[in-house]
Coordinates of C-alpha atoms and ligand atoms in Angstrom, one line a residue:
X1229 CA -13.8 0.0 1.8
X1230 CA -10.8 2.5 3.5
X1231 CA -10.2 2.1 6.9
X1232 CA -8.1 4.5 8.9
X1233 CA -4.2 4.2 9.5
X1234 CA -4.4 3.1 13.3
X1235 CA -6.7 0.5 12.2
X1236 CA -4.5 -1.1 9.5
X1237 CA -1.5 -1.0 11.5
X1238 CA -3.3 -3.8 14.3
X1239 CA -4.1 -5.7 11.1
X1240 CA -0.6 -5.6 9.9
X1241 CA 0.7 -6.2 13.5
X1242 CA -1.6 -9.2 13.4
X1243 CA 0.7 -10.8 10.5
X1244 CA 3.8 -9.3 12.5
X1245 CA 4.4 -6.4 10.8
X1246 CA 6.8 -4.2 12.4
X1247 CA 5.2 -1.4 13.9
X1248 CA 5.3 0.6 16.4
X1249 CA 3.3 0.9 20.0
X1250 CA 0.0 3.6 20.0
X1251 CA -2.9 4.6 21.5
X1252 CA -6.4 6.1 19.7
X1253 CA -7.9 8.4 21.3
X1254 CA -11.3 10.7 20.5
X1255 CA -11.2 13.3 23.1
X1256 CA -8.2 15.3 24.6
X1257 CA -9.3 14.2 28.0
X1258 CA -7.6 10.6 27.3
X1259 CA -4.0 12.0 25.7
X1260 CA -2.2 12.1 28.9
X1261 CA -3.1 8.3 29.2
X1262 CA -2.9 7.5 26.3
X1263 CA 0.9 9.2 25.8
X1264 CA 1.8 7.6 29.4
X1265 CA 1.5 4.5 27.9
X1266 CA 4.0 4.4 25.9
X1267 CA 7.9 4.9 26.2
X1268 CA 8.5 7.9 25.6
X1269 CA 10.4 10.3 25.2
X1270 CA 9.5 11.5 21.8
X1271 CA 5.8 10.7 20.2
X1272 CA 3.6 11.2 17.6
X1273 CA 0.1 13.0 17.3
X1274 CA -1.9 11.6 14.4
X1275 CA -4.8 12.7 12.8
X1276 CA -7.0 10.2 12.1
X1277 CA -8.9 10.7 8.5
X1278 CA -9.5 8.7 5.6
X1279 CA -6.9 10.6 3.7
X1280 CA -3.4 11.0 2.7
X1281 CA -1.5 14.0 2.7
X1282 CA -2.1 14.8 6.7
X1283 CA 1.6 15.6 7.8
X1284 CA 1.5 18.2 5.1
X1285 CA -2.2 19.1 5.3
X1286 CA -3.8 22.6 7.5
X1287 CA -5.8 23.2 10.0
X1288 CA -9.1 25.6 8.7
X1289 CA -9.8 26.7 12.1
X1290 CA -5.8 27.1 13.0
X1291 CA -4.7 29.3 10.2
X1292 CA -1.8 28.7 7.7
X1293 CA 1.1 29.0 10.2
X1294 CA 0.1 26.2 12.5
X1295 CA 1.7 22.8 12.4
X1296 CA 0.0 20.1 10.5
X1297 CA -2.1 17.0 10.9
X1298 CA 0.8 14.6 11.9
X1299 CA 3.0 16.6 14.9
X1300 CA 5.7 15.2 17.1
X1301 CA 5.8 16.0 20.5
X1302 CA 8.7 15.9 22.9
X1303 CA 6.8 15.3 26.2
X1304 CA 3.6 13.9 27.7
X1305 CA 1.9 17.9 28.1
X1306 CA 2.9 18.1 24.7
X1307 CA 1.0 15.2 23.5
X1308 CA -1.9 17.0 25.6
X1309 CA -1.9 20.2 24.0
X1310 CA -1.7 19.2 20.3
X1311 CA -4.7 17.0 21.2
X1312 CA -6.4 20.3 22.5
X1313 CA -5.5 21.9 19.5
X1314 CA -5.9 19.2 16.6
X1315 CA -9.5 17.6 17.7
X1316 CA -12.7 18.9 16.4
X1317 CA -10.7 20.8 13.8
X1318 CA -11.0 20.4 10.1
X1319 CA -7.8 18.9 8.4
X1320 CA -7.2 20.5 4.5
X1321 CA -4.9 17.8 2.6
X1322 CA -4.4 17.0 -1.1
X1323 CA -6.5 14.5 -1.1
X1324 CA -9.2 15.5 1.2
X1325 CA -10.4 18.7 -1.7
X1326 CA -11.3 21.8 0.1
X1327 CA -14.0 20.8 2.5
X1328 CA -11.1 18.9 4.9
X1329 CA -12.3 16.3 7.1
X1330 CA -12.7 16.5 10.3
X1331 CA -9.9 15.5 12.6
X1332 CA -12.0 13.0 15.3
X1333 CA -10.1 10.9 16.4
X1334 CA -5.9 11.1 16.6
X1335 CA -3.1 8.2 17.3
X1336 CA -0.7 8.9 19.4
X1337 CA 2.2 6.8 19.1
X1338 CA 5.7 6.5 19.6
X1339 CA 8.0 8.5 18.1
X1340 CA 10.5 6.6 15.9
X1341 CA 14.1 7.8 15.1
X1342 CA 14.0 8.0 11.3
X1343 CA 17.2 7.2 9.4
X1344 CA 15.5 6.7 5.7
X1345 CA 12.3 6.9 4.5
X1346 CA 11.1 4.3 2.0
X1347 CA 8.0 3.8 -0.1
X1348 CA 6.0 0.4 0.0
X1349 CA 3.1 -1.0 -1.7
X1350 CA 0.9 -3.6 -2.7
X1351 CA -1.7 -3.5 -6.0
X1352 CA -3.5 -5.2 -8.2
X1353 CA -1.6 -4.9 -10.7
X1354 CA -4.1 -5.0 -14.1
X1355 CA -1.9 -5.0 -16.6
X1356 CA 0.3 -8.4 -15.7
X1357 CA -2.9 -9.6 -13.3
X1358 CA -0.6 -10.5 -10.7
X1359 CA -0.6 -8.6 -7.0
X1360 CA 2.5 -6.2 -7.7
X1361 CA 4.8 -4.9 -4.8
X1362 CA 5.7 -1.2 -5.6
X1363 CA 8.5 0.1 -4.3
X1364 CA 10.7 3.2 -4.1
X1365 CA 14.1 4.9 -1.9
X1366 CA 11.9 7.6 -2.2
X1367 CA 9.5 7.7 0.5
X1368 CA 7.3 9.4 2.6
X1369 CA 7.0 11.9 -0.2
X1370 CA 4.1 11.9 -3.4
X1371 CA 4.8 8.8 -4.9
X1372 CA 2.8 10.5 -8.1
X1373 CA 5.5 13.0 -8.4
X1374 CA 8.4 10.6 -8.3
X1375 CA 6.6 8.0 -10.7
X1376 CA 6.7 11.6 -13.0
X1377 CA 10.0 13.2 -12.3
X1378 CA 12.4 10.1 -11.7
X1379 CA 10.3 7.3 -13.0
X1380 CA 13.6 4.9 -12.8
X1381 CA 13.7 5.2 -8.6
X1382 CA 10.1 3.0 -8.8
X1383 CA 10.5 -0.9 -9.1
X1384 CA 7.0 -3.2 -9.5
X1385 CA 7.1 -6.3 -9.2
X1386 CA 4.3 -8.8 -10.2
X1387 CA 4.2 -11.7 -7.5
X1388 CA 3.5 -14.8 -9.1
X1389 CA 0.4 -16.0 -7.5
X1390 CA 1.8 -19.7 -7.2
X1391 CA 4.7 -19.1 -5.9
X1392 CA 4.2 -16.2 -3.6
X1393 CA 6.9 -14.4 -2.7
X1394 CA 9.5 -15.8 -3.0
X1395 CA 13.3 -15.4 -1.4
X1396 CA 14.6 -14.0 -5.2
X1397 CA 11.5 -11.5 -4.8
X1398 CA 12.5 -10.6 -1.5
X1399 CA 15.9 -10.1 -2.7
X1400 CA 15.0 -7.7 -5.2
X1401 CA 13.1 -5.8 -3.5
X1402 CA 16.1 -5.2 -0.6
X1403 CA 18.0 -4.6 -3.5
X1404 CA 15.4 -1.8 -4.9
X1405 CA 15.3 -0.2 -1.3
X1406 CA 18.9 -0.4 -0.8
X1407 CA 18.4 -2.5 2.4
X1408 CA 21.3 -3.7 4.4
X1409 CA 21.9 -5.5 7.4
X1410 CA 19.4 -5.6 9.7
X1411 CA 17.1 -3.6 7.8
X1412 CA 17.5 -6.3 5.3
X1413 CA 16.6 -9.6 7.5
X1414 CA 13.7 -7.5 8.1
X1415 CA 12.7 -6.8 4.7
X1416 CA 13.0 -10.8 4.2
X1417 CA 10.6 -11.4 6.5
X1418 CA 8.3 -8.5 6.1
X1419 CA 7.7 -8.8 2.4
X1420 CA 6.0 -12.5 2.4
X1421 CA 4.2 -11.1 5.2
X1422 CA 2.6 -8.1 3.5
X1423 CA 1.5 -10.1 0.7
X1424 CA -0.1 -13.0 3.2
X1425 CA -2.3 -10.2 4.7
X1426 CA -2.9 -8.9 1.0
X1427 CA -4.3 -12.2 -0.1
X1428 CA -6.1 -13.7 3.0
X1429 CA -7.9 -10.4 3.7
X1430 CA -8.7 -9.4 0.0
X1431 CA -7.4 -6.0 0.1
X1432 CA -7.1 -3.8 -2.9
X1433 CA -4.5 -1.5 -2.2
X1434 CA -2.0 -1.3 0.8
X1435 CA 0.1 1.5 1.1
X1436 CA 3.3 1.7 4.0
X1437 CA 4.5 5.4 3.2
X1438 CA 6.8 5.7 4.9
X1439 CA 8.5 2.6 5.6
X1440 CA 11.3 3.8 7.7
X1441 CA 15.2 2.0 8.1
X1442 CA 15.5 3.7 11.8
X1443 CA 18.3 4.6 13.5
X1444 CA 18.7 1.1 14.7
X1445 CA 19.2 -0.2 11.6
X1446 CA 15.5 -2.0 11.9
X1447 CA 12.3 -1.5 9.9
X1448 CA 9.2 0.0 11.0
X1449 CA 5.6 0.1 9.1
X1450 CA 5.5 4.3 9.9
X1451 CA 2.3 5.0 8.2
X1452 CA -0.5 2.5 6.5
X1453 CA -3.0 2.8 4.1
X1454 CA -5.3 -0.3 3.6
X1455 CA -8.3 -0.3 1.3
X1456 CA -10.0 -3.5 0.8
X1457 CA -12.3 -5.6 -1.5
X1458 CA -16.2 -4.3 -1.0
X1459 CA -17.4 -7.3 -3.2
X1460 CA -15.2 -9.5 -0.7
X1461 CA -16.4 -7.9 3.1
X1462 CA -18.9 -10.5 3.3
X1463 CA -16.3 -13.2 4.1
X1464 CA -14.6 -10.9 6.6
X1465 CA -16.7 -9.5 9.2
X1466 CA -13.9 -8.8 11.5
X1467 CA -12.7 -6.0 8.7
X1468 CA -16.6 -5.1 8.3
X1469 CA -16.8 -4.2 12.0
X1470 CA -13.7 -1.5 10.9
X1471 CA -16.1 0.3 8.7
X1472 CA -16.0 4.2 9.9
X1473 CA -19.5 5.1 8.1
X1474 CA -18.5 9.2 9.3
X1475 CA -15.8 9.3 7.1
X1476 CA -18.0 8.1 4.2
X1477 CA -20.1 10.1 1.9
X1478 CA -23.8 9.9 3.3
X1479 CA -25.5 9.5 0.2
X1480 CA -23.3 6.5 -0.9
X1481 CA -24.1 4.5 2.7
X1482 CA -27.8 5.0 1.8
X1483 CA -27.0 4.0 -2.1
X1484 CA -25.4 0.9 -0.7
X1485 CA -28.3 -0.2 1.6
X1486 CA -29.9 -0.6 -2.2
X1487 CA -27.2 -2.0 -4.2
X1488 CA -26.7 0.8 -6.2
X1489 CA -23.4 1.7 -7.3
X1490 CA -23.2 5.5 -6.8
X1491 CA -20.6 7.7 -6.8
X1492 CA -21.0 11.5 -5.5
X1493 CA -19.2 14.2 -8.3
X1494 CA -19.1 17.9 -7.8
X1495 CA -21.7 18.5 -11.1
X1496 CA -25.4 19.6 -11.2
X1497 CA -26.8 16.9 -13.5
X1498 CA -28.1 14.0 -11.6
X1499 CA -27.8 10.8 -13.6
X1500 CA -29.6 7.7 -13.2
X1501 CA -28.6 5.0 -15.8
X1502 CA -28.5 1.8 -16.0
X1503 CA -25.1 -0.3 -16.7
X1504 CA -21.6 1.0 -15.3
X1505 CA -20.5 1.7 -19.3
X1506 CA -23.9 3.6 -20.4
X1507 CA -23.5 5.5 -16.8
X1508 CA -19.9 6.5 -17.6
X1509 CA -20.8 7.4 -21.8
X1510 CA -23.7 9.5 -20.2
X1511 CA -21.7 11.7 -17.8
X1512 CA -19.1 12.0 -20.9
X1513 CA -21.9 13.3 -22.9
X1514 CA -23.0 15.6 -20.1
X1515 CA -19.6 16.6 -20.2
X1516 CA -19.7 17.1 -24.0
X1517 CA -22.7 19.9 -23.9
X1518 CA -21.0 21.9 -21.4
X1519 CA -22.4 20.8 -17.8
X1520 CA -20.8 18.3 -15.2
X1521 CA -22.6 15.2 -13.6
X1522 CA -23.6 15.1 -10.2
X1523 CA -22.7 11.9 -9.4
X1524 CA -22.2 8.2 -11.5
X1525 CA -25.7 6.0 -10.6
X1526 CA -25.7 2.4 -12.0
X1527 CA -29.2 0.9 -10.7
X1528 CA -28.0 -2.1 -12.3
X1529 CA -29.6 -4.6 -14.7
X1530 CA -32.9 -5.6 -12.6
X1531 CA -33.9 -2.3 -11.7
X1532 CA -37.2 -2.6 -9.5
X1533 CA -39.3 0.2 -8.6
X1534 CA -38.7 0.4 -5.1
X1535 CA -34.5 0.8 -6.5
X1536 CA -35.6 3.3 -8.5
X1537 CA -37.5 5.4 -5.7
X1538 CA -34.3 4.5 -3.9
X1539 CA -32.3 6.7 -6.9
X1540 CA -33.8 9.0 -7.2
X1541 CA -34.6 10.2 -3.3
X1542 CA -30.4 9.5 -3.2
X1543 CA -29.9 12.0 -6.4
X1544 CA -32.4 14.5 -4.7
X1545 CA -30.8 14.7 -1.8
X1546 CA -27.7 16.3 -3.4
X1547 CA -28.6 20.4 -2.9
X1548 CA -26.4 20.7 -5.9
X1549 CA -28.9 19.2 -8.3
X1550 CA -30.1 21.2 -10.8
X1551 CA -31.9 18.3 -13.2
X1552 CA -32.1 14.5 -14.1
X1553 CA -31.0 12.7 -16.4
X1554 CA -32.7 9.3 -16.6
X1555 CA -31.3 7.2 -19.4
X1556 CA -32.4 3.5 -19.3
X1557 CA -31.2 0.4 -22.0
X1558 CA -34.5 -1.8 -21.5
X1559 CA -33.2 -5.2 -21.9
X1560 CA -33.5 -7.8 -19.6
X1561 CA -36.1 -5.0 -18.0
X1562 CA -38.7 -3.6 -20.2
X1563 CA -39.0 -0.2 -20.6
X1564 CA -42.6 -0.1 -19.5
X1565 CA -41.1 -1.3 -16.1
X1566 CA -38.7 1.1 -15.8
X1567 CA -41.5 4.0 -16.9
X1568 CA -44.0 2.8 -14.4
X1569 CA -41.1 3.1 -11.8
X1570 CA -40.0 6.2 -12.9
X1571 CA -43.4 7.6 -12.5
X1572 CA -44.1 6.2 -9.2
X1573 CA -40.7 7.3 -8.2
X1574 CA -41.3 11.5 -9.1
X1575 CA -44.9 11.1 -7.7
X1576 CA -43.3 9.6 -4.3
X1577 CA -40.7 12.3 -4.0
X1578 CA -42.4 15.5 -5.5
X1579 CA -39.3 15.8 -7.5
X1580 CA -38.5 19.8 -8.0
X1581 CA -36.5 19.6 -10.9
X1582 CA -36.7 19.1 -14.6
X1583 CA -36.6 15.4 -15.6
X1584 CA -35.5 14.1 -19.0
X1585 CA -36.0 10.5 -19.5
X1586 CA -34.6 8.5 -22.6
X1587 CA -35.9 5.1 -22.9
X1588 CA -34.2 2.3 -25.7
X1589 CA -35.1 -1.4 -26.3
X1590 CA -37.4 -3.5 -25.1
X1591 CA -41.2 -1.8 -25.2
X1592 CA -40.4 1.3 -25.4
X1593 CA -43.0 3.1 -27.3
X1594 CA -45.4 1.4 -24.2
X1595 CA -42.7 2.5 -22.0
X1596 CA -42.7 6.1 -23.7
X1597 CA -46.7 6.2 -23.6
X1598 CA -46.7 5.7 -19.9
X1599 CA -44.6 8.9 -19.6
X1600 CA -46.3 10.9 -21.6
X1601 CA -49.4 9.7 -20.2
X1602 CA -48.8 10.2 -16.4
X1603 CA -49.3 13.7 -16.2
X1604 CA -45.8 14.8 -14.6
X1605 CA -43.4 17.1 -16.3
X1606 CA -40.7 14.5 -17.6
X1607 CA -39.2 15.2 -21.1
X1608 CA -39.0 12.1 -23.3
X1609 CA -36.4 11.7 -25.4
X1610 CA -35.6 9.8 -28.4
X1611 CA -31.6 9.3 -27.8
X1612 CA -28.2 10.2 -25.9
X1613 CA -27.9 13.4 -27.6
X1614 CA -31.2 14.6 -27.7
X1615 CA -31.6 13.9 -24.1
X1616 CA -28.2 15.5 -23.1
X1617 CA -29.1 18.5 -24.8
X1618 CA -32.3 18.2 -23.9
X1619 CA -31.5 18.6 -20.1
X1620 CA -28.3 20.6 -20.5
X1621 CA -30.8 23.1 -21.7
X1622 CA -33.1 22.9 -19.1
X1623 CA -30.5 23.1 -16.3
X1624 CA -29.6 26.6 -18.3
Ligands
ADP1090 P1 0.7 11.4 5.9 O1 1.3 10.5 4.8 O2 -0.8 11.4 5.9 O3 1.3 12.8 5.9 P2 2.4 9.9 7.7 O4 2.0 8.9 8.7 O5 3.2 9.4 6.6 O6 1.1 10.8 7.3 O7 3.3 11.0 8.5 C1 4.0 12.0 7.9 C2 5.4 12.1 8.3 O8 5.5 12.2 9.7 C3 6.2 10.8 8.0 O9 6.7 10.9 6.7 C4 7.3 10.9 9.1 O10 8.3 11.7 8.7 C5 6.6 11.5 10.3 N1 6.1 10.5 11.2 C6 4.9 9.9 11.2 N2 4.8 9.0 12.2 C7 5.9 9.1 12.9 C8 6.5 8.4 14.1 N3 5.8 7.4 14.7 N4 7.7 8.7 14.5 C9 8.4 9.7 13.8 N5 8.0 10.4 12.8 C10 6.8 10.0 12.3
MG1091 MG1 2.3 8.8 4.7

């Protein structure tokens, strides 16, 4: 689960981050408020959207010479007329693909003299199994593109999970960021505290980009980007309660409801399979004849009918679909289960598209029979090819 930057930033203030004083806001009507609250004289108008990229990012509505999603502003009417101008509007960034999001909420904050800009984060790192800090001099800039052009600038370091962060750790990662000084005693301090809120609220990624040396010599958490744990929410209600359900796709809020693991893709094959690793080889194979899937749907091993109905009203919902793709590995559940479920299923939504359905293990020729028997268009199919062709042809 993402959560948006204002909202991290209280989480990491909570620990005693360094940040700095703000203000969210969803209309313009509360900016001058909101920016009169705080010191002043310089501030900062963020958009709020669960993606990166915003400083950099454009306004559809605005045109390509207006400023971007994060703006400073030098006064109070300032702050009041980029508010005017950024709400309602839909933010383009690099990682938001060319729909945008819409900007509906913004943070205003205070603006912070900027000597350097670091890079900062903390990941599960799979390879050593360890949390791993990441960091770089080179912040508040793609940290893809200097892991590609100057991979030498990065540093990770594994934390071992016994010993926690220790002063050495700390050390080397001042070192890494070239921290002196007061930046430096802040560093020491900040480091153990990033990983204790890393740990205690089972995030999976957080993200400080920039972390800034100001002016001042101090440290200051300028931007924050927290995902956490969604198989560890339900021992943390107070991060539950941050869930912003617009800024999630509607399809996977429903899938959720029904513990199904779906995934929304751009394609026109809806898939519904059964097992994250058959899911994954069946869009591959979709991918193989020529079309692209329309999302990743794992119903999981103990698919009942009423997740099944579930599916396939999520998969139908998507405009985009063109055909289905059932392909079900009976094994705990036998087929004839799954078939009778299917059935119901297309009877209960009036499904409009083709439907290929291939069935292996457990009863499946009773499962099969059951298709074939029910009356409804659905072509059987006897394996992964055959029914990847099968619907990649019908889909035209
Ligand atoms: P994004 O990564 O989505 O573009 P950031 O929060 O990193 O958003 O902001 C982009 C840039 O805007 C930062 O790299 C920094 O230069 C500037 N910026 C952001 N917040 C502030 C602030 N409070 N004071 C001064 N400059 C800021
Ligand atoms: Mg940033």
């Amino acid at each position: 689960m993402n959560i948006h930057e204002y909202q991290a930033k209280e989480v990491l203030k909570g620990y005693g981050a360094p940040v700095a004083s703000g203000v969210a806001i969803t209309s313009a009507d509360e900016a001058e408020a909101a920016a009169k609250q705080l010191p002043g004289p310089l501030y900062v108008v963020k958009s709020q959207i669960h993606a990166g990229g915003r400083g950099k990012g454009k306004f559809k509505e605005l045109g390509p010479d207006a400023k971007g999603g994060v703006r400073l502003a030098k006064s109070v009417e300032e702050v009041v007329a980029n508010a005017k101008d950024m709400l309602g509007n839909t933010l383009v960034t690099k990682q938001t693909g060319d729909a945008g999001k819409q900007v509906n909420r913004l943070y205003i904050e205070d603006g912070a003299d900027i000597d350097r800009e670091l890079y900062l984060s903390l990941l599960v790192d799979r390879t050593v199994g360890q949390i791993a800090f990441v960091a770089s001099t080179e912040g508040g800039m793609d940290i893809e593109t200097v892991a590609e052009e100057t991979p030498e600038k990065i540093l990770t370091l594994p934390i071992d999970p016994v010993a926690g962060v220790t002063a050495a750790n700390a050390e080397e990662l001042c070192n890494a960021l070239k921290l002196g000084g007061a930046a430096k005693v802040d560093g020491m301090q900040l480091f153990p505290i990033l990983y204790k809120a890393f740990v205690e609220k089972d995030m999976s990624l957080l993200e400080i980009n920039p972390l800034i040396v100001m002016t001042d010599g101090h440290l200051r958490v300028l931007d924050a980007k927290v995902s956490f744990d969604g198989n560890a929410l339900f021992r943390h209600d107070d991060i539950k309660a941050l869930r912003d359900e617009s800024e999630e796709d509607a399809k996977e809020i429903e899938a959720s409801k029904y513990d199904l693991a779906y995934v929304a893709l751009d394609g026109n094959i809806g898939c519904m399979v059964n097992g994250a690793g058959l899911a994954m080889a069946t869009m591959d194979i979709i991918k193989l004849y020529g079309k692209e899937p329309a999302n990743f749907l794992d119903v999981g091993g103990g698919a009942s009918k009423e997740k099944v109905t579930a599916a396939f009203k999520i998969i139908t919902a998507d405009p985009n679909v063109k055909g289905i793709l059932v392909n079900i590995f009976g094994g705990i559940m036998r087929c004839d289960v799954i078939a009778e479920g299917v059935v119901a299923a297309v009877k209960d939504v009036g499904l409009q598209v083709p439907l290929v359905v291939r069935l292996e293990g457990t009863n499946v020729e009773k499962g099969k029979a059951i298709l074939n028997e029910s009356g409804l268009a659905i072509t059987a199919a006897d394996d992964l090819d055959d029914a990847a062709q099968k619907i990649v042809a019908a889909v035209g």
